[in-house]
Amino acid sequence: MTLRRHGIRDTRVLQAMEETPREMFVEAAFRDQAWADTALPIACGQTISQPYIVAYMTEQLEVTPTSRVLEVGTGSGYQAAVLARLARRVYTIERHRDLLEQAKRRFAALRLSNIETRVGDGHRGWPEAAPFDRIIVTAAAAHPPAALLDQLAEDGVMVIPLDAGAMHQELVRIRRTPGGFSRERLIPVRFVPMLKGVGRRGKRG
Ligand code: SAH
């Protein structure tokens, strides 16, 4: 794997990635490409992020063994599975029920028992389980959703891809400070859009 060469230094993140069999999270037709450093299609017209982006976002999220983490956009479940090895508990929301059901089967097969899942619109967050020490959004939004900012704990960190002009997005890290929020721009990225409401069966997007 080339993650080290690409500058991923956090050994806990590298180990969590090594322990998570990416081939279980991709479609059978793409299994031979599972570790290629590229995004791959999954069901419902969505994608699993390339390994480097998963590693980078995980590193920038500064997860600790006591962290309670919210993920918006479960997709294949791969990012959640990596986070589950680093955090105390992961709460993950997906708007497509079919994707979530598949992801849940993978979590069970890997005996990852510290992941809670829900079908829903991530714009609303997960109020009953808030506040979260860490929030990771894996679909692109125009602005950080207000409910997610509300549900970020004091000193909490959120990593989210935000629209930055036509066809451009940048990964942004938001920290909750005693006086409000601070923002840092990280790297340019490309994610599928964060959509409103829950997905309809058989429909892409
Ligand atoms: N983290 C995933 C990749 C996510 S792709 C992985 O590791 O495989 C983005 C996902 O976000 C898609 O599955 C899409 O259906 C979902 N999504 C988009 N908008 C959403 C929303 N408002 N709430 C919840 N999930 C959303």
Short mmCIF file of C-alpha atoms and ligand atoms in Angstrom, two decimals:
data_model
loop_
_atom_site.label_atom_id
_atom_site.label_comp_id
_atom_site.label_asym_id
_atom_site.label_seq_id
_atom_site.Cartn_x
_atom_site.Cartn_y
_atom_site.Cartn_z
CA MET A 1 0.00 0.00 0.00
CA THR A 2 1.27 3.46 -0.86
CA LEU A 3 -0.44 5.43 1.90
CA ARG A 4 2.81 6.00 3.79
CA ARG A 5 4.48 7.35 0.69
CA HIS A 6 1.57 9.73 0.22
CA GLY A 7 2.24 11.24 3.61
CA ILE A 8 -0.16 9.40 5.91
CA ARG A 9 1.89 9.22 9.11
CA ASP A 10 -0.52 8.28 11.88
CA THR A 11 0.35 4.66 12.61
CA ARG A 12 -3.02 4.01 14.24
CA VAL A 13 -4.76 5.10 11.04
CA LEU A 14 -2.45 2.97 8.88
CA GLN A 15 -3.06 -0.03 11.11
CA ALA A 16 -6.85 0.44 11.07
CA MET A 17 -6.74 0.54 7.26
CA GLU A 18 -4.57 -2.57 7.10
CA GLU A 19 -7.01 -4.42 9.37
CA THR A 20 -10.06 -3.51 7.29
CA PRO A 21 -10.52 -5.74 4.22
CA ARG A 22 -11.48 -3.21 1.54
CA GLU A 23 -12.35 -6.01 -0.90
CA MET A 24 -15.39 -6.79 1.29
CA PHE A 25 -16.78 -3.30 0.65
CA VAL A 26 -16.60 -3.17 -3.15
CA GLU A 27 -18.80 -4.87 -5.74
CA ALA A 28 -17.64 -8.32 -6.86
CA ALA A 29 -16.82 -7.02 -10.35
CA PHE A 30 -14.28 -4.56 -8.92
CA ARG A 31 -12.72 -6.80 -6.27
CA ASP A 32 -9.40 -7.07 -8.12
CA GLN A 33 -9.21 -3.26 -8.08
CA ALA A 34 -10.18 -2.90 -4.42
CA TRP A 35 -6.78 -1.55 -3.39
CA ALA A 36 -6.14 0.59 -6.46
CA ASP A 37 -5.95 4.21 -5.32
CA THR A 38 -9.19 5.17 -6.97
CA ALA A 39 -12.84 5.63 -6.05
CA LEU A 40 -15.08 2.74 -7.17
CA PRO A 41 -18.82 2.52 -7.91
CA ILE A 42 -21.15 0.95 -5.33
CA ALA A 43 -24.93 0.44 -5.50
CA CYS A 44 -27.47 3.29 -5.91
CA GLY A 45 -25.14 5.34 -8.14
CA GLN A 46 -22.76 6.08 -5.24
CA THR A 47 -19.01 5.58 -4.79
CA ILE A 48 -16.58 4.28 -2.20
CA SER A 49 -13.81 6.85 -1.72
CA GLN A 50 -10.25 6.11 -2.77
CA PRO A 51 -8.06 4.66 0.01
CA TYR A 52 -5.89 7.77 0.25
CA ILE A 53 -8.89 10.03 0.89
CA VAL A 54 -10.25 7.67 3.55
CA ALA A 55 -6.85 7.62 5.27
CA TYR A 56 -6.40 11.38 4.96
CA MET A 57 -9.87 12.25 6.28
CA THR A 58 -9.45 9.79 9.15
CA GLU A 59 -6.09 11.32 10.07
CA GLN A 60 -7.42 14.90 9.90
CA LEU A 61 -10.37 13.94 12.11
CA GLU A 62 -7.98 13.31 15.07
CA VAL A 63 -9.98 10.36 16.40
CA THR A 64 -9.03 9.01 19.83
CA PRO A 65 -10.08 5.76 21.56
CA THR A 66 -12.66 7.68 23.59
CA SER A 67 -14.21 9.52 20.62
CA ARG A 68 -17.88 9.22 19.75
CA VAL A 69 -18.02 9.80 16.01
CA LEU A 70 -20.90 10.68 13.69
CA GLU A 71 -20.54 9.83 10.00
CA VAL A 72 -22.94 11.16 7.37
CA GLY A 73 -22.97 9.00 4.21
CA THR A 74 -22.37 5.35 5.18
CA GLY A 75 -22.16 4.25 1.53
CA SER A 76 -20.33 0.92 1.48
CA GLY A 77 -19.53 1.17 5.19
CA TYR A 78 -15.78 1.18 4.60
CA GLN A 79 -15.03 4.54 6.24
CA ALA A 80 -17.21 3.59 9.22
CA ALA A 81 -15.39 0.26 9.59
CA VAL A 82 -12.01 2.02 9.65
CA LEU A 83 -13.30 4.54 12.21
CA ALA A 84 -14.75 1.77 14.39
CA ARG A 85 -11.22 0.46 15.01
CA LEU A 86 -10.07 3.85 16.27
CA ALA A 87 -13.06 5.28 18.13
CA ARG A 88 -15.24 4.26 21.05
CA ARG A 89 -18.44 4.32 19.02
CA VAL A 90 -19.45 5.26 15.46
CA TYR A 91 -22.93 6.49 14.51
CA THR A 92 -23.46 6.41 10.77
CA ILE A 93 -26.38 7.72 8.71
CA GLU A 94 -27.24 6.80 5.11
CA ARG A 95 -30.20 7.98 3.01
CA HIS A 96 -30.32 4.76 0.91
CA ARG A 97 -31.76 1.85 2.86
CA ASP A 98 -30.27 -0.75 0.48
CA LEU A 99 -26.75 0.58 0.96
CA LEU A 100 -27.20 0.65 4.72
CA GLU A 101 -28.46 -2.96 4.84
CA GLN A 102 -25.41 -4.13 2.89
CA ALA A 103 -23.07 -2.14 5.12
CA LYS A 104 -24.68 -3.63 8.24
CA ARG A 105 -24.03 -7.14 6.97
CA ARG A 106 -20.37 -6.25 6.48
CA PHE A 107 -20.08 -4.82 10.00
CA ALA A 108 -21.61 -8.00 11.41
CA ALA A 109 -19.27 -10.23 9.36
CA LEU A 110 -16.29 -8.25 10.70
CA ARG A 111 -17.71 -8.38 14.25
CA LEU A 112 -17.62 -4.60 14.53
CA SER A 113 -20.07 -4.16 17.38
CA ASN A 114 -19.49 -0.45 18.10
CA ILE A 115 -21.27 0.91 15.01
CA GLU A 116 -24.84 2.23 15.22
CA THR A 117 -26.68 2.81 11.96
CA ARG A 118 -29.74 4.69 10.81
CA VAL A 119 -31.53 5.42 7.55
CA GLY A 120 -32.18 9.13 7.26
CA ASP A 121 -31.17 12.53 6.03
CA GLY A 122 -27.82 13.43 7.54
CA HIS A 123 -28.70 17.13 7.39
CA ARG A 124 -30.57 16.52 10.65
CA GLY A 125 -27.72 14.69 12.34
CA TRP A 126 -28.57 12.28 15.16
CA PRO A 127 -29.94 14.47 17.96
CA GLU A 128 -30.61 11.62 20.41
CA ALA A 129 -26.94 10.59 20.41
CA ALA A 130 -25.43 14.12 20.32
CA PRO A 131 -23.07 15.71 21.14
CA PHE A 132 -20.34 14.08 19.05
CA ASP A 133 -16.61 14.54 19.57
CA ARG A 134 -16.01 14.05 15.87
CA ILE A 135 -18.24 14.41 12.78
CA ILE A 136 -17.22 13.26 9.31
CA VAL A 137 -19.34 14.00 6.26
CA THR A 138 -18.56 11.94 3.15
CA ALA A 139 -20.83 13.75 0.68
CA ALA A 140 -20.35 17.34 -0.48
CA ALA A 141 -22.50 20.19 0.84
CA ALA A 142 -22.77 23.90 0.04
CA HIS A 143 -22.48 24.78 3.74
CA PRO A 144 -21.97 22.82 6.94
CA PRO A 145 -25.51 21.80 8.00
CA ALA A 146 -26.65 23.79 11.05
CA ALA A 147 -27.80 20.66 12.93
CA LEU A 148 -24.33 19.12 12.57
CA LEU A 149 -22.64 22.24 13.94
CA ASP A 150 -25.11 22.17 16.86
CA GLN A 151 -24.32 18.52 17.54
CA LEU A 152 -20.55 19.03 17.62
CA ALA A 153 -19.17 18.86 21.18
CA GLU A 154 -17.01 21.59 22.70
CA ASP A 155 -13.47 21.12 21.26
CA GLY A 156 -15.06 18.82 18.67
CA VAL A 157 -13.76 18.44 15.12
CA MET A 158 -15.77 18.10 11.90
CA VAL A 159 -14.30 17.19 8.51
CA ILE A 160 -16.58 17.96 5.56
CA PRO A 161 -16.21 18.49 1.79
CA LEU A 162 -17.70 21.87 0.85
CA ASP A 163 -18.52 23.27 -2.58
CA ALA A 164 -15.95 25.80 -3.72
CA GLY A 165 -17.14 26.95 -7.14
CA ALA A 166 -18.33 24.94 -10.13
CA MET A 167 -17.05 21.32 -10.07
CA HIS A 168 -14.69 22.16 -7.20
CA GLN A 169 -14.89 21.07 -3.62
CA GLU A 170 -12.48 21.41 -0.78
CA LEU A 171 -12.16 19.43 2.36
CA VAL A 172 -12.66 21.71 5.36
CA ARG A 173 -11.91 21.09 9.03
CA ILE A 174 -14.14 22.86 11.51
CA ARG A 175 -13.33 23.06 15.21
CA ARG A 176 -15.74 24.08 17.93
CA THR A 177 -13.99 26.64 20.12
CA PRO A 178 -15.30 28.29 23.30
CA GLY A 179 -16.26 31.34 21.24
CA GLY A 180 -17.72 29.64 18.14
CA PHE A 181 -16.12 27.75 15.25
CA SER A 182 -12.81 27.93 13.41
CA ARG A 183 -12.29 26.70 9.85
CA GLU A 184 -9.26 25.35 8.02
CA ARG A 185 -9.11 24.49 4.34
CA LEU A 186 -7.37 21.17 3.70
CA ILE A 187 -7.20 19.72 0.15
CA PRO A 188 -9.29 19.74 -3.04
CA VAL A 189 -11.61 16.71 -3.24
CA ARG A 190 -14.47 15.25 -5.29
CA PHE A 191 -17.46 13.72 -3.57
CA VAL A 192 -21.02 12.90 -4.60
CA PRO A 193 -23.47 15.58 -3.43
CA MET A 194 -25.22 15.52 -0.07
CA LEU A 195 -28.90 15.24 -1.02
CA LYS A 196 -32.07 16.10 0.88
CA GLY A 197 -34.47 13.48 2.21
CA VAL A 198 -34.15 9.70 2.00
CA GLY A 199 -33.44 7.82 -1.24
CA ARG A 200 -36.18 6.11 -3.20
CA ARG A 201 -35.80 2.42 -4.01
CA GLY A 202 -34.16 1.70 -7.34
CA LYS A 203 -33.37 5.35 -7.97
CA ARG A 204 -29.80 6.52 -8.48
CA GLY A 205 -28.47 9.58 -6.65
N1 SAH B 1 -18.29 6.82 3.34
C1 SAH B 1 -18.65 5.99 2.21
C2 SAH B 1 -18.63 6.73 0.89
C3 SAH B 1 -19.73 7.69 0.81
S1 SAH B 1 -20.40 8.10 -0.76
C4 SAH B 1 -17.81 4.75 2.11
O1 SAH B 1 -16.88 4.59 2.92
O2 SAH B 1 -18.10 3.92 1.24
C5 SAH B 1 -21.60 9.25 -0.13
C6 SAH B 1 -22.80 8.62 0.51
O3 SAH B 1 -23.54 9.66 1.11
C7 SAH B 1 -23.71 7.94 -0.49
O4 SAH B 1 -23.94 6.62 -0.09
C8 SAH B 1 -24.99 8.78 -0.42
O5 SAH B 1 -26.18 8.01 -0.58
C9 SAH B 1 -24.90 9.36 0.98
N2 SAH B 1 -25.67 10.59 1.20
C10 SAH B 1 -25.84 11.65 0.37
N3 SAH B 1 -26.60 12.60 0.95
C11 SAH B 1 -26.93 12.13 2.18
C12 SAH B 1 -27.70 12.64 3.26
N4 SAH B 1 -28.31 13.83 3.20
N5 SAH B 1 -27.84 11.88 4.38
C13 SAH B 1 -27.24 10.67 4.47
N6 SAH B 1 -26.50 10.14 3.48
C14 SAH B 1 -26.33 10.85 2.35
#
